[in-house]
XYZ file of N, CA and C in Angstrom:
606
model
N -36.437 20.452 3.401
C -35.412 20.875 2.448
C -35.678 22.325 2.057
N -34.572 23.114 1.914
C -34.806 24.519 1.600
C -35.276 24.669 0.159
N -35.791 25.857 -0.129
C -36.395 26.065 -1.448
C -35.360 26.503 -2.479
N -34.147 26.806 -2.030
C -33.113 27.216 -2.984
C -32.822 26.057 -3.931
N -32.664 26.366 -5.213
C -32.421 25.299 -6.178
C -31.055 24.671 -5.922
N -30.926 23.404 -6.315
C -29.650 22.702 -6.169
C -28.556 23.422 -6.945
N -28.900 23.879 -8.162
C -27.914 24.573 -8.993
C -27.423 25.848 -8.308
N -28.356 26.620 -7.741
C -27.976 27.880 -7.081
C -27.136 27.609 -5.839
N -27.507 26.581 -5.093
C -26.776 26.248 -3.871
C -25.347 25.805 -4.182
N -25.196 24.974 -5.200
C -23.864 24.494 -5.577
C -23.024 25.629 -6.155
N -23.650 26.493 -6.946
C -22.944 27.641 -7.517
C -22.391 28.537 -6.401
N -23.211 28.708 -5.371
C -22.800 29.531 -4.233
C -21.554 28.935 -3.561
N -21.539 27.605 -3.412
C -20.381 26.960 -2.788
C -19.130 27.114 -3.645
N -19.294 27.047 -4.961
C -18.154 27.245 -5.854
C -17.632 28.681 -5.762
N -18.557 29.627 -5.566
C -18.165 31.037 -5.447
C -17.428 31.307 -4.142
N -17.876 30.648 -3.076
C -17.328 30.941 -1.753
C -15.878 30.476 -1.619
N -15.581 29.322 -2.186
C -14.213 28.819 -2.100
C -13.379 29.343 -3.260
N -12.353 28.579 -3.600
C -11.504 28.940 -4.736
C -11.989 28.267 -6.025
N -13.173 27.653 -5.965
C -13.636 26.817 -7.064
C -13.657 27.504 -8.413
N -14.319 28.665 -8.481
C -14.437 29.359 -9.769
C -13.073 29.806 -10.276
N -12.207 30.205 -9.340
C -10.862 30.637 -9.724
C -10.076 29.470 -10.331
N -10.184 28.290 -9.683
C -9.484 27.109 -10.196
C -10.007 26.717 -11.575
N -11.326 26.790 -11.744
C -11.929 26.448 -13.032
C -11.464 27.427 -14.107
N -11.447 28.721 -13.780
C -11.041 29.727 -14.773
C -9.586 29.526 -15.180
N -8.734 29.176 -14.204
C -7.321 28.933 -14.522
C -7.171 27.698 -15.407
N -7.929 26.650 -15.079
C -7.852 25.411 -15.850
C -8.269 25.632 -17.311
N -9.297 26.463 -17.502
C -9.822 26.701 -18.851
C -9.104 27.838 -19.568
N -8.303 28.603 -18.818
C -7.611 29.734 -19.420
C -8.530 30.884 -19.775
N -9.547 31.113 -18.941
C -10.482 32.230 -19.168
C -10.535 33.081 -17.904
N -11.075 34.289 -18.009
C -11.090 35.135 -16.811
C -12.214 34.691 -15.868
N -12.078 35.026 -14.571
C -13.039 34.549 -13.568
C -14.488 34.937 -13.867
N -14.678 36.114 -14.478
C -16.038 36.548 -14.801
C -16.659 35.638 -15.867
N -15.870 35.286 -16.880
C -16.345 34.352 -17.905
C -16.657 32.988 -17.279
N -15.757 32.559 -16.389
C -15.935 31.255 -15.734
C -17.215 31.250 -14.914
N -17.469 32.354 -14.217
C -18.673 32.461 -13.394
C -19.930 32.330 -14.252
N -19.949 33.048 -15.382
C -21.107 32.989 -16.272
C -21.302 31.602 -16.865
N -20.186 30.969 -17.246
C -20.261 29.649 -17.869
C -20.723 28.589 -16.873
N -20.179 28.652 -15.663
C -20.590 27.696 -14.623
C -22.060 27.917 -14.269
N -22.466 29.190 -14.218
C -23.858 29.516 -13.906
C -24.836 28.970 -14.936
N -24.376 28.824 -16.194
C -25.224 28.243 -17.239
C -25.121 26.723 -17.268
N -23.933 26.207 -16.940
C -23.679 24.760 -17.058
C -24.354 23.956 -15.949
N -24.388 24.491 -14.730
C -24.961 23.720 -13.614
C -26.447 23.405 -13.824
N -27.291 24.397 -14.200
C -28.698 24.057 -14.456
C -28.858 23.070 -15.610
N -27.962 23.177 -16.621
C -28.026 22.254 -17.752
C -27.765 20.816 -17.287
N -26.708 20.628 -16.485
C -26.366 19.291 -15.984
C -27.452 18.738 -15.072
N -27.870 19.552 -14.115
C -28.882 19.081 -13.153
C -30.229 18.869 -13.828
N -30.546 19.738 -14.783
C -31.802 19.584 -15.511
C -31.824 18.311 -16.340
N -30.685 18.004 -16.988
C -30.606 16.780 -17.788
C -30.710 15.545 -16.885
N -30.076 15.598 -15.721
C -30.222 14.503 -14.753
C -31.673 14.373 -14.312
N -32.329 15.523 -14.169
C -33.737 15.514 -13.781
C -34.612 14.857 -14.834
N -34.290 15.081 -16.114
C -35.039 14.427 -17.192
C -34.895 12.911 -17.079
N -33.662 12.455 -16.834
C -33.425 11.018 -16.694
C -34.136 10.441 -15.479
N -34.177 11.233 -14.402
C -34.714 10.732 -13.127
C -36.231 10.809 -13.045
N -36.889 11.312 -14.100
C -38.348 11.372 -14.058
C -38.977 9.986 -14.159
N -38.253 9.050 -14.754
C -38.716 7.661 -14.767
C -38.211 6.995 -13.492
N -39.050 6.191 -12.806
C -38.604 5.570 -11.547
C -37.286 4.814 -11.683
N -37.136 4.045 -12.785
C -35.895 3.280 -12.915
C -34.706 4.197 -13.159
N -34.963 5.370 -13.763
C -33.892 6.343 -13.953
C -33.425 6.904 -12.627
N -34.376 7.235 -11.741
C -34.032 7.748 -10.407
C -33.290 6.686 -9.601
N -33.739 5.442 -9.707
C -33.071 4.356 -8.984
C -31.643 4.170 -9.479
N -31.462 4.220 -10.796
C -30.125 4.050 -11.367
C -29.197 5.167 -10.913
N -29.719 6.391 -10.899
C -28.900 7.529 -10.484
C -28.542 7.429 -9.006
N -29.529 7.111 -8.164
C -29.254 6.990 -6.729
C -28.246 5.870 -6.480
N -28.378 4.780 -7.226
C -27.430 3.678 -7.095
C -26.012 4.114 -7.439
N -25.886 4.907 -8.512
C -24.566 5.417 -8.911
C -23.995 6.353 -7.847
N -24.854 7.186 -7.270
C -24.403 8.099 -6.212
C -23.878 7.316 -5.022
N -24.641 6.294 -4.620
C -24.252 5.505 -3.443
C -23.011 4.673 -3.726
N -22.897 4.172 -4.951
C -21.788 3.267 -5.281
C -20.476 4.028 -5.488
N -20.535 5.105 -6.274
C -19.298 5.744 -6.713
C -18.967 7.050 -6.007
N -19.966 7.690 -5.408
C -19.731 9.046 -4.913
C -19.955 9.216 -3.416
N -20.667 8.297 -2.777
C -20.987 8.464 -1.360
C -19.769 8.427 -0.436
N -18.768 7.558 -0.670
C -17.639 7.523 0.268
C -16.971 8.881 0.431
N -16.800 9.588 -0.696
C -16.177 10.911 -0.627
C -17.075 11.891 0.106
N -18.389 11.618 0.073
C -19.340 12.556 0.689
C -19.569 12.252 2.162
N -19.020 11.123 2.631
C -19.315 10.701 4.000
C -18.863 11.732 5.035
N -17.749 12.408 4.742
C -17.260 13.416 5.680
C -17.729 14.804 5.326
N -18.788 14.919 4.569
C -19.249 16.222 4.110
C -18.781 16.453 2.679
N -19.233 17.518 2.094
C -18.928 17.818 0.693
C -17.605 18.555 0.631
N -16.522 17.860 0.271
C -15.181 18.442 0.218
C -14.920 18.962 -1.190
N -15.394 20.165 -1.458
C -15.317 20.720 -2.805
C -13.869 20.923 -3.243
N -13.066 21.448 -2.338
C -11.659 21.717 -2.671
C -10.910 20.448 -3.047
N -11.079 19.409 -2.229
C -10.397 18.140 -2.492
C -10.881 17.511 -3.785
N -12.186 17.603 -4.010
C -12.778 17.005 -5.209
C -12.291 17.722 -6.469
N -12.283 19.058 -6.417
C -11.806 19.838 -7.566
C -10.352 19.511 -7.872
N -9.531 19.413 -6.804
C -8.124 19.076 -6.989
C -7.971 17.731 -7.668
N -8.788 16.777 -7.255
C -8.738 15.431 -7.822
C -9.178 15.436 -9.290
N -10.274 16.154 -9.579
C -10.790 16.212 -10.954
C -9.790 16.923 -11.868
N -9.270 18.069 -11.429
C -8.355 18.853 -12.262
C -7.009 18.166 -12.402
N -6.673 17.334 -11.396
C -5.397 16.629 -11.437
C -5.457 15.329 -12.210
N -6.595 15.027 -12.808
C -6.718 13.801 -13.586
C -7.489 12.723 -12.868
N -7.540 12.801 -11.541
C -8.436 11.970 -10.749
C -8.164 10.485 -10.711
N -7.084 10.031 -11.325
C -6.771 8.612 -11.246
C -7.754 7.720 -11.994
N -8.650 8.324 -12.790
C -9.536 7.522 -13.636
C -10.639 6.785 -12.907
N -10.941 7.170 -11.666
C -12.014 6.478 -10.955
C -13.368 6.927 -11.478
N -14.413 6.109 -11.219
C -15.761 6.478 -11.650
C -16.191 7.806 -11.044
N -15.736 8.071 -9.822
C -16.165 9.271 -9.107
C -15.688 10.549 -9.782
N -14.550 10.487 -10.486
C -13.999 11.701 -11.089
C -13.954 11.626 -12.612
N -14.589 10.612 -13.191
C -14.585 10.448 -14.647
C -15.688 11.304 -15.273
N -15.347 12.577 -15.511
C -16.351 13.513 -16.007
C -16.959 13.099 -17.333
N -16.110 12.650 -18.268
C -16.615 12.260 -19.592
C -17.572 11.080 -19.482
N -17.253 10.137 -18.603
C -18.123 8.974 -18.409
C -19.478 9.364 -17.848
N -19.453 10.287 -16.879
C -20.708 10.761 -16.270
C -21.547 11.491 -17.319
N -20.891 12.328 -18.131
C -21.618 13.064 -19.174
C -22.263 12.111 -20.167
N -21.582 11.005 -20.468
C -22.145 10.008 -21.374
C -23.441 9.438 -20.835
N -23.499 9.220 -19.517
C -24.725 8.722 -18.894
C -25.819 9.797 -18.888
N -25.404 11.032 -18.601
C -26.387 12.110 -18.434
C -27.018 12.510 -19.766
N -26.192 12.675 -20.795
C -26.682 13.200 -22.069
C -26.847 12.123 -23.143
N -26.588 10.876 -22.811
C -26.618 9.861 -23.858
C -25.584 10.203 -24.910
N -25.972 10.248 -26.154
C -25.030 10.611 -27.224
C -24.962 12.099 -27.492
N -25.517 12.906 -26.600
C -25.646 14.344 -26.863
C -24.633 15.211 -26.121
N -23.526 14.614 -25.636
C -22.543 15.418 -24.894
C -21.989 16.555 -25.749
N -21.686 16.265 -27.030
C -21.158 17.314 -27.918
C -22.198 18.405 -28.139
N -23.437 17.969 -28.284
C -24.527 18.931 -28.500
C -24.696 19.829 -27.269
N -24.548 19.247 -26.099
C -24.632 20.032 -24.862
C -23.516 21.058 -24.813
N -22.302 20.635 -25.172
C -21.158 21.551 -25.164
C -21.361 22.671 -26.181
N -21.922 22.335 -27.349
C -22.172 23.359 -28.373
C -23.256 24.343 -27.920
N -24.299 23.820 -27.288
C -25.357 24.698 -26.781
C -24.828 25.646 -25.722
N -23.981 25.101 -24.847
C -23.377 25.927 -23.800
C -22.429 26.949 -24.415
N -21.750 26.549 -25.476
C -20.849 27.459 -26.186
C -21.620 28.643 -26.760
N -22.762 28.353 -27.389
C -23.592 29.421 -27.965
C -24.133 30.346 -26.880
N -24.457 29.767 -25.733
C -25.038 30.565 -24.650
C -23.999 31.447 -23.953
N -22.738 30.999 -23.949
C -21.711 31.701 -23.171
C -20.688 32.435 -24.027
N -20.612 32.081 -25.314
C -19.599 32.690 -26.166
C -18.233 32.041 -26.053
N -18.122 30.996 -25.257
C -16.851 30.281 -25.128
C -16.727 29.247 -26.234
N -15.504 28.903 -26.568
C -15.249 27.851 -27.536
C -15.819 26.521 -27.033
N -16.357 25.706 -27.957
C -17.014 24.464 -27.515
C -16.036 23.482 -26.884
N -14.745 23.575 -27.228
C -13.775 22.698 -26.566
C -13.649 23.067 -25.084
N -13.800 24.355 -24.784
C -13.734 24.801 -23.380
C -15.018 24.441 -22.631
N -16.164 24.572 -23.309
C -17.410 24.218 -22.612
C -17.489 22.710 -22.394
N -16.932 21.941 -23.322
C -16.877 20.489 -23.162
C -16.022 20.135 -21.946
N -14.887 20.802 -21.843
C -13.984 20.601 -20.702
C -14.675 21.017 -19.397
N -15.400 22.135 -19.445
C -16.092 22.630 -18.256
C -17.141 21.620 -17.775
N -17.927 21.074 -18.694
C -18.948 20.096 -18.308
C -18.304 18.867 -17.684
N -17.154 18.454 -18.229
C -16.462 17.281 -17.685
C -15.898 17.560 -16.289
N -15.517 18.816 -16.037
C -15.043 19.193 -14.692
C -16.210 19.213 -13.705
N -17.341 19.773 -14.154
C -18.478 19.972 -13.247
C -19.255 18.686 -12.960
N -19.272 17.744 -13.913
C -20.096 16.537 -13.745
C -19.783 15.771 -12.457
N -18.501 15.479 -12.150
C -18.217 14.762 -10.898
C -18.572 15.586 -9.661
N -18.439 16.917 -9.772
C -18.768 17.790 -8.632
C -20.266 17.743 -8.367
N -21.068 17.791 -9.434
C -22.520 17.699 -9.290
C -22.904 16.352 -8.664
N -22.283 15.268 -9.135
C -22.608 13.936 -8.601
C -22.256 13.832 -7.118
N -21.094 14.347 -6.749
C -20.681 14.292 -5.344
C -21.610 15.136 -4.466
N -22.019 16.278 -5.005
C -22.937 17.157 -4.282
C -24.285 16.463 -4.074
N -24.783 15.818 -5.124
C -26.039 15.082 -5.005
C -25.902 13.920 -4.018
N -24.738 13.274 -4.024
C -24.512 12.155 -3.095
C -24.575 12.633 -1.656
N -23.991 13.799 -1.422
C -24.009 14.348 -0.065
C -25.434 14.671 0.366
N -26.262 15.106 -0.597
C -27.634 15.486 -0.266
C -28.572 14.280 -0.153
N -28.346 13.258 -0.995
C -29.367 12.205 -1.131
C -28.887 10.775 -0.879
N -27.578 10.503 -0.986
C -27.135 9.098 -0.949
C -27.269 8.483 0.432
N -27.205 9.327 1.476
C -27.307 8.782 2.828
C -28.707 8.300 3.145
N -29.612 9.242 3.388
C -30.963 8.852 3.777
C -32.001 9.083 2.697
N -31.536 9.426 1.494
C -32.482 9.754 0.436
C -33.104 8.522 -0.201
N -34.166 8.741 -0.939
C -34.763 7.648 -1.704
C -34.989 8.144 -3.133
N -35.235 7.207 -4.089
C -35.377 7.620 -5.481
C -36.452 8.682 -5.696
N -37.546 8.600 -4.930
C -38.637 9.558 -5.126
C -38.199 10.976 -4.755
N -37.459 11.116 -3.645
C -36.965 12.441 -3.237
C -36.001 13.001 -4.275
N -35.109 12.134 -4.743
C -34.132 12.547 -5.738
C -34.837 12.972 -7.025
N -35.815 12.183 -7.441
C -36.568 12.477 -8.660
C -37.306 13.802 -8.542
N -37.901 14.040 -7.375
C -38.650 15.287 -7.175
C -37.726 16.505 -7.222
N -36.591 16.408 -6.505
C -35.663 17.542 -6.449
C -35.075 17.839 -7.828
N -34.689 16.775 -8.540
C -34.110 16.978 -9.857
C -35.177 17.370 -10.883
N -36.410 16.916 -10.661
C -37.500 17.310 -11.540
C -37.719 18.811 -11.514
N -37.569 19.401 -10.326
C -37.701 20.858 -10.199
C -36.580 21.566 -10.970
N -35.368 20.979 -10.906
C -34.240 21.555 -11.655
C -34.516 21.475 -13.157
N -35.051 20.333 -13.593
C -35.338 20.147 -15.019
C -36.391 21.136 -15.494
N -37.388 21.351 -14.651
C -38.463 22.290 -14.996
C -37.902 23.705 -15.124
N -37.054 24.072 -14.145
C -36.479 25.416 -14.162
C -35.555 25.608 -15.363
N -34.786 24.569 -15.678
C -33.808 24.692 -16.768
C -34.449 24.527 -18.136
N -35.600 23.860 -18.180
C -36.168 23.487 -19.466
C -37.197 24.442 -20.028
N -37.546 25.475 -19.275
C -38.573 26.398 -19.750
C -38.036 27.270 -20.885
N -37.937 26.655 -22.069
C -37.454 27.402 -23.223
C -35.972 27.718 -23.155
N -35.274 27.133 -22.181
C -33.879 27.473 -21.985
C -32.933 26.543 -22.719
N -31.699 26.555 -22.250
C -30.623 25.802 -22.881
C -30.916 24.305 -22.903
N -31.500 23.799 -21.820
C -31.780 22.360 -21.748
C -32.700 21.930 -22.881
N -33.720 22.736 -23.148
C -34.660 22.390 -24.217
C -33.949 22.354 -25.562
N -33.114 23.348 -25.831
C -32.451 23.395 -27.139
C -31.466 22.248 -27.305
N -30.848 21.809 -26.206
C -29.888 20.704 -26.278
C -30.602 19.370 -26.475
N -31.691 19.176 -25.746
C -32.335 17.868 -25.738
C -33.557 17.768 -26.650
N -33.925 18.863 -27.287
C -35.097 18.843 -28.178
C -34.714 18.176 -29.493
N -34.923 16.877 -29.583
C -34.451 16.089 -30.707
C -35.248 16.320 -31.988
N -36.546 16.599 -31.845
C -37.355 16.725 -33.060
C -37.565 18.171 -33.490
N -36.902 19.104 -32.787
C -36.870 20.487 -33.238
C -38.166 21.244 -33.107
N -39.073 20.766 -32.242
C -40.350 21.477 -32.118
C -40.343 22.500 -30.986
N -39.169 22.699 -30.369
C -39.062 23.697 -29.308
C -39.581 23.233 -27.971
N -40.023 21.989 -27.906
C -40.533 21.457 -26.649
C -39.896 20.101 -26.386
N -39.850 19.756 -25.108
C -39.337 18.440 -24.737
C -40.515 17.520 -24.502
N -40.739 16.617 -25.426
C -41.845 15.680 -25.267
C -41.326 14.266 -25.073
N -42.244 13.315 -24.976
C -41.855 11.922 -24.776
C -41.058 11.415 -25.969
N -41.354 11.963 -27.171
C -40.592 11.575 -28.358
C -39.116 11.903 -28.203
N -38.833 13.084 -27.620
C -37.442 13.473 -27.401
C -36.768 12.530 -26.414
N -37.495 12.203 -25.340
C -36.908 11.334 -24.319
C -36.636 9.946 -24.889
N -37.539 9.456 -25.732
C -37.332 8.132 -26.336
C -36.135 8.160 -27.276
N -35.998 9.266 -28.017
C -34.872 9.352 -28.947
C -33.548 9.453 -28.194
N -33.592 10.086 -27.012
C -32.366 10.161 -26.224
C -31.862 8.774 -25.873
N -32.826 7.882 -25.566
C -32.458 6.495 -25.250
C -31.390 6.454 -24.179
N -30.738 5.316 -24.067
C -29.540 5.163 -23.226
C -29.586 5.989 -21.965
N -28.562 6.805 -21.779
C -28.465 7.626 -20.585
C -28.556 6.790 -19.329
N -29.043 7.419 -18.301
C -29.142 6.729 -17.003
C -30.230 5.690 -17.003
N -31.145 5.766 -17.963
C -32.225 4.797 -17.987
C -31.759 3.442 -18.479
N -30.601 3.394 -19.110
C -30.138 2.128 -19.679
C -30.946 1.786 -20.914
N -30.478 0.850 -21.663
C -31.202 0.444 -22.881
C -32.443 -0.349 -22.489
N -33.571 0.049 -23.070
C -34.810 -0.660 -22.777
C -34.814 -2.015 -23.471
């Protein structure tokens, strides 16, 4: 596997196609703002998934979701254009395109907090950052499915996402969003308080 981060690789794909332009139009912001916001949101999403996947059962749950809800679309390769069209068009309410549902799993009860943190980091209104996270969540899941749902295993997924979490959590946005006890660090206490998420209720 290459050393480029998942967030950087996915961001590059969004840049190459019409992805960033479509996102900027949907949110009513200029492409430069959209680029900056997406660049901050992808590490946040992948890092939060990485936090969930650090526990073996969390990685298994995530891989199961990828295989169940996102792998069919990924079978013919990662169709970013088609996926974006489906997400922006309302997506028919399927699990694969239900951004709000995915965010609920990823952040537990902290989806609003994530949107507010992203808002502070980007200067965008929190309603727009909330919308952006909901647009990006299904894209991230489909991208992960293409990378891991076929021949991947929970350990590979956990390792790859763990690197994203480490990169995003070094005093960055992820820490401020998920740091429940306000000590500036993400400890086991924070993870326990997050509860729910992909780990399910203990």
